[in-house]
Amino acid sequence: MAPLGQRRAPMLLFVIALSVLLFVTTSSAASAVIGIDLGTEFIKAVIVKPGIPLEIVPTKDSKRKELAAVAFKPLEGSTLPERVYGSEAAALAARIPNDVYPNLKPLLGTLIKDSSVANAYSSRHPALSMVASEDRGTAAFKSKSLGEDADPLLIEELLAMELQNVMANAGALAGTGTYVWDAIITVPPFYTAEERRAVELAADLAGLRVLGLISDGLAVGLNYATTRTFPSVSDGGKPEIHLVYDMGAGSTKATILRFQGKTVKDIGRFNKTIQEIDVLGTGWDRSLGGDALNAVLADHLLDEFVKMPKVKKLGLTEESQGALAQDVVKRNGRVAAKLWKEAERVRQVLSANSETMSSIESLVEDIDFRLKITRTKFEELTSSYAELLSGPIERALEAANLAITDLDSIILHGGAVRSPFVQKQLEAAVGGVDKVRGNVNRDEAAAFGAAFKAAGLVPNFKVKEIRTGEEAGYAVNAHWASDGEKDRIQTLFIPTSKTGAEKQMPFKKLEDFSFTLHQNLPKSQQSGKPGFEDAPILTVQTQNLTQSVAFLQDNFGCIDSDIKTQFSIRLSLKDGQPEILHGSASCEVEVPAEKKGGVVDDVKGFFGFGSKKGDQEPLASESNSDPSSSTEQTPSAATSSTAETPSSSLDAKVDERPIAMSKKTERVFLKFTTSAEGIPEVSKLAALDKSDEDRRLREEARNNVEAFMYKHRDLLDDASFVEASQETEIDMLRAQIQLTDEWLNEIGADANLAALETRLRELNALVDPINTRIRETSNRPAQIQLLKGALEQTKTLINAMKEQIEKEEIASSSSSTYSESSTETTGGASIDSDFAELEEETTPSAPVKARKSDAPPIFPKESIARIEALYESIDKWLTAKVKEQEKRRINQDPSLLASEIGNKLKELTKFLMDELQLPLPEPSSSSTSKPKPKPSKPSKPKTKKTKSKKSKTTPTPKPEKTPNTKSAEKATPIQMADFGDLGEDDIPVINLGDDGQVEYTKEPVSGGEKPTAKHDEL
């Protein structure tokens, strides 16, 4: 007879296979990060997600960069306009110039009062109504399409709309189930705290979580370093020094970067080599860019236009006010939009061609304008700007304390550097063409660098380790009021301070006070005036300083002159702004010196294992012990060396020693609040977002109604659809399709979402019964066969279980007889008490069945009865339902559904799983085809041991080869079906062979073909 472990194997395989139903593979929502190059004219984005490493995000019209523009397009019958973005928004500039908002980046954080930036923007876009926001005086726009009483739109709100569009494009590329809300955004190195905060506010309004801000030049350098390895300074290598010259639409920046390798400590005792990029110096020109060159061309086109005889006849010159004709024309928003668009096109064409023809139709009162422009003329017009191109390079070299000869190369970036005269000026500035390189993508390098930085900040991705270092850009000063004196100012950080740098700022304050952090900014950034001024960015107010000082005085005896108040301030690694880490009040006090010795000595003392020098005293008797008389080291003991105590001589020596004193700093951490300056409250985007979402849902509902009509018009001529339908249903469906078509043509265009959804529900209610009949006719036969097969397997299982119980009863009776005779043979032997606890080696004549003589059967009879009852119930139900269904025609509602059959199948499977809860076999019983006796080993003495447990080490004798034994032996190694692709609605089908082998297949509950699963050996 086969051993019990082997006889369980086939049945256990059945249970294991059924348990596969409990494990369904589910996919979790993936997350992605994006890097956004926030430019003045264009916005570029690169996404990183599992399966998509660093891929540019295309626009809706499949372009690789999106125009930084948003427009409000009026809609009939709607109180709120439709928002459009990118090239679609720019195309509306000539039609509705008062609601198209392009190139907003220079206005971020810009005050309207005395602002040259705001004045220049208003002159280029005269149709836009720019006003000052009430809360902080920054630029905002009044839009009539939102209503006369609507609040002005802040620049941050408009920029948030553009970022939402970028997020939508990124989400479309990432796919369903992927969320895009983590981002790194590029900013110019000259951005102030107010401007950086405005970018973060816009991102927050858009639903983005800003992982960090990175300067344009550093982002380009990071992209440059991803595919390169630089000399290691740890091995004596020389760093590479490169200058990134970035000339975009709004500004020009020069960033000097140092690239080097470095060996640092890794986990454990290992080292690793990393790459480092540090910003050494920056220079910039806020007004030098592509827009400035466009403005020169636009003015030239306008000058030539007003010279035309047809234009002079219009009498555009206002003699009474002394205004020029050019000024009169430029006040027209449509004319200004057309001129600006044409000027930009001409500049781009002249970058690659020596001449081009400018053409504008109906510029003013149906007067067309045509003009030939050469590259020479363009360079002549922009000669004053050409002289400014080397300025950022010179300022960057000065900040880095380097010479032009120290640079290894100049890396060009930005669209404006494509102009030939720009490259010529740069070559002249650096002394030759050899150092000017275009080895990065001039449009996308910054976006790729930002995305690489974002991927390195989240744990989902593993990227090349490149450490970066930014500069503060501006000095940071602390301002606070001093008692009896004028306000104090202390410089904390200088412009070249690195992000992450930390400073300790002391204050001679013992009561609650406040201080403010300022950025030292040039006045020319806002007003055009020379000099510098401090702009407040953060106010700090203490809350418990007075209370903390009193605590130190009362508890530690601190005096006012010894108490120090200080704050720890750091340049944030996220956005470069100063942040408060903590504040504290502290003083030094004298305390007894701590006993010398490490943790090991303390542990020895605790457990009574003291020093070996004889100073450990025996424990006193319980009657003489007194906890209150233990020796303590206090300051008074230092002066009481002559005090007599009834202790041992050793204790007296300890008391005579003076206690050493040491100084200790007592510190109380302060509570404080921080308030950022100038952040506005905004809440108008929610209404626009809801309007856009309602419009999208309405269009989707209309498309669904139209799709239903087209589909079912064809189905009315389909033979299988008509066969499953009743005549009245066909007539009703044809009539409703005709009525719906008329309804859509008349009022469907203006129908709201609720009306469209109601119409679609009514149409679906007509065809749902027909579709159900067709689906059930197709799926039902396969499901019936699946359930019948499962019932047959269950019947086989029941018979196998009954047969096994019978064999167990026979084996139990025979082993009981053998156990009695074995006990008589071994029971008379006397064992020495000293070795009674040890196990003895036994011979194969001692059968293993002796310990199983009283074991209950593996499958209780009650369990078999419950399984048999469920089997009969389901079998009876299926037979009755099938007979009832066979009486029905195909166009009548079914009495037996495939889902009902699937539920019965799941019920049967779950019931078997609950009933057959058996332990898995030991590895030895499933890894070999024949049982092998284990080698005897001396066992350790145990406190209790019985003879029945001794038999545990007895090797199993080789069983006789009966048909059952042979079947059990062939049951190993175990085979299990590969259900890795088992779906939620699939079940395993198990065929139990005569030899104990189990064959596996899987079937979908919903019907269809029967795919066969491959068998893998475990």
Tab-separated table of C-alpha atoms in Angstrom, residues 198-538:
chain	number	residue	atom	x	y	z
A	198	ALA	CA	4.100	82.486	-9.168
A	199	VAL	CA	5.214	79.469	-11.225
A	200	GLU	CA	4.522	77.139	-8.300
A	201	LEU	CA	1.122	78.749	-7.772
A	202	ALA	CA	0.200	78.254	-11.428
A	203	ALA	CA	1.271	74.606	-11.230
A	204	ASP	CA	-0.753	74.130	-8.054
A	205	LEU	CA	-3.849	75.626	-9.693
A	206	ALA	CA	-3.349	73.249	-12.619
A	207	GLY	CA	-3.210	70.230	-10.309
A	208	LEU	CA	0.515	69.619	-10.670
A	209	ARG	CA	2.789	68.750	-7.767
A	210	VAL	CA	6.066	70.573	-8.293
A	211	LEU	CA	8.951	68.299	-7.342
A	212	GLY	CA	11.338	71.174	-7.929
A	213	LEU	CA	12.364	74.096	-10.099
A	214	ILE	CA	15.524	73.906	-12.187
A	215	SER	CA	17.263	76.702	-14.054
A	216	ASP	CA	17.230	76.559	-17.847
A	217	GLY	CA	21.009	76.303	-18.198
A	218	LEU	CA	21.349	73.542	-15.612
A	219	ALA	CA	18.556	71.547	-17.293
A	220	VAL	CA	20.416	71.756	-20.613
A	221	GLY	CA	23.633	70.718	-18.884
A	222	LEU	CA	21.877	67.770	-17.267
A	223	ASN	CA	20.678	66.582	-20.659
A	224	TYR	CA	24.218	67.034	-21.984
A	225	ALA	CA	25.618	64.856	-19.158
A	226	THR	CA	23.178	61.957	-19.440
A	227	THR	CA	25.114	60.381	-22.315
A	228	ARG	CA	28.628	61.385	-21.230
A	229	THR	CA	31.161	60.444	-18.573
A	230	PHE	CA	33.526	63.127	-17.296
A	231	PRO	CA	37.037	62.884	-15.792
A	232	SER	CA	37.061	61.887	-12.130
A	233	VAL	CA	38.684	64.466	-9.880
A	234	SER	CA	39.222	61.719	-7.313
A	235	ASP	CA	41.659	60.130	-9.769
A	236	GLY	CA	43.386	63.394	-10.642
A	237	GLY	CA	41.217	64.234	-13.645
A	238	LYS	CA	40.492	67.806	-14.740
A	239	PRO	CA	36.854	68.985	-14.721
A	240	GLU	CA	35.250	70.219	-17.914
A	241	ILE	CA	33.940	73.799	-17.971
A	242	HIS	CA	31.131	74.572	-20.425
A	243	LEU	CA	28.924	77.614	-20.940
A	244	VAL	CA	25.275	77.133	-21.911
A	245	TYR	CA	24.086	80.090	-23.983
A	246	ASP	CA	20.287	80.054	-24.036
A	247	MET	CA	18.554	82.689	-26.172
A	248	GLY	CA	14.827	82.194	-26.235
A	249	ALA	CA	11.877	84.364	-27.144
A	250	GLY	CA	11.849	86.486	-23.998
A	251	SER	CA	15.393	86.588	-22.597
A	252	THR	CA	19.005	85.479	-22.953
A	253	LYS	CA	20.888	83.535	-20.277
A	254	ALA	CA	24.485	82.379	-19.940
A	255	THR	CA	25.259	79.642	-17.410
A	256	ILE	CA	28.764	78.344	-16.685
A	257	LEU	CA	28.753	74.699	-15.588
A	258	ARG	CA	31.458	72.456	-14.216
A	259	PHE	CA	31.205	68.771	-15.181
A	260	GLN	CA	33.262	66.190	-13.299
A	261	GLY	CA	33.295	62.653	-12.014
A	262	LYS	CA	33.813	61.895	-8.346
A	263	THR	CA	34.277	58.817	-6.188
A	264	VAL	CA	31.987	58.755	-3.147
A	265	LYS	CA	31.121	56.216	-0.480
A	266	ASP	CA	28.449	53.705	-1.387
A	267	ILE	CA	26.490	51.284	0.770
A	268	GLY	CA	28.687	49.347	3.160
A	269	ARG	CA	32.405	49.457	2.469
A	270	PHE	CA	32.046	50.026	-1.244
A	271	ASN	CA	32.702	53.145	-3.305
A	272	LYS	CA	31.043	54.382	-6.463
A	273	THR	CA	31.776	56.997	-9.110
A	274	ILE	CA	29.119	59.607	-9.754
A	275	GLN	CA	28.826	62.604	-12.061
A	276	GLU	CA	28.523	66.147	-10.718
A	277	ILE	CA	27.285	69.359	-12.342
A	278	ASP	CA	27.791	72.638	-10.503
A	279	VAL	CA	26.701	76.115	-11.551
A	280	LEU	CA	29.720	78.404	-11.254
A	281	GLY	CA	28.215	81.632	-12.550
A	282	THR	CA	25.279	83.087	-14.443
A	283	GLY	CA	24.576	86.161	-16.532
A	284	TRP	CA	21.468	87.323	-18.317
A	285	ASP	CA	19.612	89.967	-20.246
A	286	ARG	CA	15.895	90.004	-19.448
A	287	SER	CA	14.835	91.912	-22.570
A	288	LEU	CA	17.100	90.367	-25.223
A	289	GLY	CA	15.341	87.606	-27.120
A	290	GLY	CA	13.327	86.589	-30.128
A	291	ASP	CA	10.428	88.848	-29.167
A	292	ALA	CA	12.717	91.879	-29.201
A	293	LEU	CA	13.850	90.995	-32.732
A	294	ASN	CA	10.228	90.445	-33.779
A	295	ALA	CA	9.320	93.873	-32.460
A	296	VAL	CA	12.025	95.475	-34.623
A	297	LEU	CA	10.694	93.707	-37.718
A	298	ALA	CA	7.071	94.548	-36.887
A	299	ASP	CA	7.949	98.235	-36.564
A	300	HIS	CA	9.791	98.105	-39.890
A	301	LEU	CA	6.821	96.511	-41.637
A	302	LEU	CA	4.501	99.122	-40.176
A	303	ASP	CA	6.783	101.972	-41.265
A	304	GLU	CA	6.772	100.678	-44.803
A	305	PHE	CA	3.032	100.122	-44.748
A	306	VAL	CA	2.126	103.698	-43.762
A	307	LYS	CA	4.287	104.972	-46.640
A	308	MET	CA	1.975	103.361	-49.174
A	309	PRO	CA	-0.118	105.915	-51.149
A	310	LYS	CA	-3.356	104.075	-50.355
A	311	VAL	CA	-2.649	104.313	-46.646
A	312	LYS	CA	-1.818	108.033	-46.810
A	313	LYS	CA	-5.191	108.712	-48.386
A	314	LEU	CA	-6.891	107.270	-45.315
A	315	GLY	CA	-5.692	110.214	-43.200
A	316	LEU	CA	-4.593	108.102	-40.272
A	317	THR	CA	-2.413	110.861	-38.801
A	318	GLU	CA	-4.179	112.663	-35.985
A	319	GLU	CA	-2.888	116.175	-36.372
A	320	SER	CA	-4.788	117.532	-33.404
A	321	GLN	CA	-3.112	115.161	-30.973
A	322	GLY	CA	0.197	114.948	-32.823
A	323	ALA	CA	0.059	111.144	-33.014
A	324	LEU	CA	1.903	109.369	-35.807
A	325	ALA	CA	0.147	107.113	-38.288
A	326	GLN	CA	2.111	104.140	-36.946
A	327	ASP	CA	0.723	104.711	-33.470
A	328	VAL	CA	-2.796	104.952	-34.786
A	329	VAL	CA	-2.470	101.664	-36.653
A	330	LYS	CA	-0.856	99.854	-33.744
A	331	ARG	CA	-3.797	100.688	-31.501
A	332	ASN	CA	-5.905	98.342	-33.587
A	333	GLY	CA	-5.613	94.923	-32.003
A	334	ARG	CA	-6.246	92.975	-35.197
A	335	VAL	CA	-3.613	94.935	-37.117
A	336	ALA	CA	-1.076	94.475	-34.319
A	337	ALA	CA	-1.759	90.717	-34.211
A	338	LYS	CA	-1.266	90.365	-37.966
A	339	LEU	CA	1.960	92.386	-37.922
A	340	TRP	CA	3.391	90.373	-35.009
A	341	LYS	CA	2.602	87.037	-36.642
A	342	GLU	CA	4.163	88.092	-39.936
A	343	ALA	CA	7.273	89.535	-38.265
A	344	GLU	CA	7.941	86.246	-36.482
A	345	ARG	CA	7.506	84.277	-39.695
A	346	VAL	CA	9.926	86.568	-41.568
A	347	ARG	CA	12.582	86.246	-38.859
A	348	GLN	CA	12.420	82.468	-38.932
A	349	VAL	CA	12.653	82.361	-42.722
A	350	LEU	CA	15.647	84.724	-42.769
A	351	SER	CA	17.489	82.375	-40.403
A	352	ALA	CA	17.818	79.932	-43.289
A	353	ASN	CA	17.388	82.169	-46.352
A	354	SER	CA	19.031	85.363	-47.545
A	355	GLU	CA	15.732	87.045	-48.440
A	356	THR	CA	11.969	86.551	-48.262
A	357	MET	CA	8.718	88.233	-49.234
A	358	SER	CA	6.390	89.576	-46.541
A	359	SER	CA	2.709	89.495	-47.409
A	360	ILE	CA	-0.324	90.517	-45.308
A	361	GLU	CA	-3.822	90.538	-46.755
A	362	SER	CA	-6.309	93.250	-45.691
A	363	LEU	CA	-4.035	94.752	-43.091
A	364	VAL	CA	-6.117	97.951	-42.864
A	365	GLU	CA	-9.432	98.493	-44.634
A	366	ASP	CA	-8.848	95.836	-47.315
A	367	ILE	CA	-5.399	97.198	-48.162
A	368	ASP	CA	-2.945	94.367	-48.847
A	369	PHE	CA	0.705	94.748	-47.951
A	370	ARG	CA	3.725	93.154	-49.649
A	371	LEU	CA	7.409	93.851	-48.963
A	372	LYS	CA	10.688	92.163	-49.842
A	373	ILE	CA	13.110	91.842	-46.895
A	374	THR	CA	16.709	90.656	-47.034
A	375	ARG	CA	18.859	89.190	-44.281
A	376	THR	CA	21.206	92.133	-44.635
A	377	LYS	CA	18.372	94.550	-43.931
A	378	PHE	CA	17.279	92.497	-40.944
A	379	GLU	CA	20.796	92.489	-39.460
A	380	GLU	CA	21.008	96.227	-40.045
A	381	LEU	CA	17.760	96.776	-38.151
A	382	THR	CA	18.921	94.622	-35.221
A	383	SER	CA	22.508	95.884	-35.039
A	384	SER	CA	21.918	97.496	-31.651
A	385	TYR	CA	20.863	94.133	-30.205
A	386	ALA	CA	23.880	92.368	-31.698
A	387	GLU	CA	26.132	94.421	-29.456
A	388	LEU	CA	24.269	93.104	-26.397
A	389	LEU	CA	24.777	89.409	-27.161
A	390	SER	CA	28.142	89.117	-25.380
A	391	GLY	CA	26.889	90.821	-22.209
A	392	PRO	CA	25.481	87.680	-20.478
A	393	ILE	CA	28.722	85.794	-21.215
A	394	GLU	CA	30.859	88.521	-19.661
A	395	ARG	CA	28.690	88.720	-16.534
A	396	ALA	CA	28.700	84.932	-16.124
A	397	LEU	CA	32.512	84.799	-16.402
A	398	GLU	CA	32.812	87.603	-13.868
A	399	ALA	CA	30.526	85.810	-11.400
A	400	ALA	CA	32.492	82.559	-11.825
A	401	ASN	CA	35.861	84.377	-11.650
A	402	LEU	CA	36.938	82.732	-14.910
A	403	ALA	CA	38.340	83.855	-18.257
A	404	ILE	CA	37.039	83.002	-21.686
A	405	THR	CA	40.051	80.731	-22.203
A	406	ASP	CA	38.931	78.558	-19.275
A	407	LEU	CA	35.846	77.432	-21.212
A	408	ASP	CA	35.955	74.139	-23.056
A	409	SER	CA	32.932	74.992	-25.209
A	410	ILE	CA	29.776	77.058	-25.581
A	411	ILE	CA	26.594	74.976	-25.851
A	412	LEU	CA	23.853	76.753	-27.798
A	413	HIS	CA	20.188	76.432	-26.838
A	414	GLY	CA	16.998	78.291	-27.736
A	415	GLY	CA	15.251	79.188	-30.960
A	416	ALA	CA	16.750	82.659	-31.348
A	417	VAL	CA	20.322	81.344	-31.630
A	418	ARG	CA	19.466	80.096	-35.115
A	419	SER	CA	19.799	83.647	-36.470
A	420	PRO	CA	23.139	83.766	-38.347
A	421	PHE	CA	24.198	87.107	-36.896
A	422	VAL	CA	23.761	85.717	-33.370
A	423	GLN	CA	26.144	82.842	-34.024
A	424	LYS	CA	28.665	85.197	-35.652
A	425	GLN	CA	28.644	87.474	-32.628
A	426	LEU	CA	29.146	84.540	-30.262
A	427	GLU	CA	32.045	83.182	-32.307
A	428	ALA	CA	33.671	86.603	-32.179
A	429	ALA	CA	33.077	86.861	-28.421
A	430	VAL	CA	34.806	83.543	-27.627
A	431	GLY	CA	37.575	83.910	-30.164
A	432	GLY	CA	36.658	81.381	-32.825
A	433	VAL	CA	34.181	78.874	-34.133
A	434	ASP	CA	35.817	75.859	-32.477
A	435	LYS	CA	34.260	76.502	-29.062
A	436	VAL	CA	30.707	77.130	-30.283
A	437	ARG	CA	28.878	73.807	-30.429
A	438	GLY	CA	25.384	72.693	-31.210
A	439	ASN	CA	25.640	69.210	-29.701
A	440	VAL	CA	22.251	69.318	-27.921
A	441	ASN	CA	18.727	69.678	-29.249
A	442	ARG	CA	18.229	73.443	-29.145
A	443	ASP	CA	14.471	73.139	-28.656
A	444	GLU	CA	14.079	70.117	-26.367
A	445	ALA	CA	17.296	69.731	-24.319
A	446	ALA	CA	15.944	71.672	-21.328
A	447	ALA	CA	12.721	69.634	-21.267
A	448	PHE	CA	14.654	66.355	-21.408
A	449	GLY	CA	16.968	67.516	-18.628
A	450	ALA	CA	14.025	68.487	-16.430
A	451	ALA	CA	12.362	65.109	-17.030
A	452	PHE	CA	15.596	63.293	-16.145
A	453	LYS	CA	15.758	65.295	-12.912
A	454	ALA	CA	12.135	64.407	-12.112
A	455	ALA	CA	12.751	60.701	-12.710
A	456	GLY	CA	15.666	60.790	-10.282
A	457	LEU	CA	13.501	62.260	-7.511
A	458	VAL	CA	10.866	59.525	-7.406
A	459	PRO	CA	11.481	55.924	-6.292
A	460	ASN	CA	9.694	54.435	-9.310
A	461	PHE	CA	12.661	54.974	-11.618
A	462	LYS	CA	16.361	54.212	-11.439
A	463	VAL	CA	18.509	56.606	-13.442
A	464	LYS	CA	22.162	57.479	-13.794
A	465	GLU	CA	23.313	59.271	-10.644
A	466	ILE	CA	24.122	62.873	-11.509
A	467	ARG	CA	24.304	65.354	-8.645
A	468	THR	CA	23.588	68.993	-9.379
A	469	GLY	CA	24.268	72.271	-7.612
A	470	GLU	CA	22.348	75.536	-8.222
A	471	GLU	CA	23.085	79.102	-7.192
A	472	ALA	CA	20.876	81.429	-5.197
A	473	GLY	CA	21.036	84.118	-7.888
A	474	TYR	CA	20.335	86.946	-5.438
A	475	ALA	CA	21.548	87.850	-1.965
A	476	VAL	CA	19.212	87.121	0.959
A	477	ASN	CA	19.089	89.546	3.901
A	478	ALA	CA	17.319	89.335	7.246
A	479	HIS	CA	15.539	92.439	8.633
A	480	TRP	CA	14.355	92.807	12.219
A	481	ALA	CA	13.680	95.572	14.732
A	482	SER	CA	16.319	96.158	17.396
A	483	ASP	CA	15.533	97.529	20.865
A	484	GLY	CA	16.245	101.236	21.009
A	485	GLU	CA	18.011	101.185	17.659
A	486	LYS	CA	17.083	101.366	14.013
A	487	ASP	CA	16.201	98.202	12.122
A	488	ARG	CA	18.997	95.688	11.812
A	489	ILE	CA	19.997	94.042	8.482
A	490	GLN	CA	22.121	90.939	8.208
A	491	THR	CA	23.221	89.230	4.961
A	492	LEU	CA	22.615	85.479	5.094
A	493	PHE	CA	23.381	84.341	1.552
A	494	ILE	CA	25.200	85.902	-1.379
A	495	PRO	CA	24.243	85.435	-5.070
A	496	THR	CA	26.701	82.561	-5.547
A	497	SER	CA	25.547	80.612	-2.479
A	498	LYS	CA	24.536	77.069	-3.356
A	499	THR	CA	21.056	75.692	-2.827
A	500	GLY	CA	21.024	73.499	0.257
A	501	ALA	CA	23.408	75.852	2.093
A	502	GLU	CA	22.417	76.385	5.738
A	503	LYS	CA	23.095	79.355	8.032
A	504	GLN	CA	22.607	79.844	11.776
A	505	MET	CA	21.178	83.309	12.445
A	506	PRO	CA	21.572	84.549	16.088
A	507	PHE	CA	19.248	87.147	17.605
A	508	LYS	CA	19.605	89.045	20.879
A	509	LYS	CA	15.959	88.576	21.663
A	510	LEU	CA	14.365	87.186	24.835
A	511	GLU	CA	10.761	87.991	23.997
A	512	ASP	CA	8.588	87.021	21.050
A	513	PHE	CA	9.498	88.986	17.944
A	514	SER	CA	9.356	88.789	14.147
A	515	PHE	CA	11.876	89.117	11.364
A	516	THR	CA	11.617	89.234	7.575
A	517	LEU	CA	13.773	87.722	4.868
A	518	HIS	CA	14.410	89.865	1.797
A	519	GLN	CA	15.940	89.325	-1.619
A	520	ASN	CA	18.354	92.012	-2.754
A	521	LEU	CA	17.121	92.815	-6.284
A	522	PRO	CA	18.233	95.359	-8.879
A	523	LYS	CA	15.693	98.143	-9.297
A	524	SER	CA	15.975	97.922	-13.065
A	525	GLN	CA	13.985	94.677	-13.064
A	526	GLN	CA	10.788	96.561	-12.393
A	527	SER	CA	11.252	100.302	-12.770
A	528	GLY	CA	14.342	100.661	-14.930
A	529	LYS	CA	16.096	102.647	-12.191
A	530	PRO	CA	19.704	101.904	-11.173
A	531	GLY	CA	20.725	100.418	-7.834
A	532	PHE	CA	19.434	97.632	-5.606
A	533	GLU	CA	16.572	97.306	-3.181
A	534	ASP	CA	15.379	94.641	-0.751
A	535	ALA	CA	12.088	92.917	-1.577
A	536	PRO	CA	10.362	91.038	1.283
A	537	ILE	CA	9.682	87.371	0.621
A	538	LEU	CA	9.065	85.695	4.015
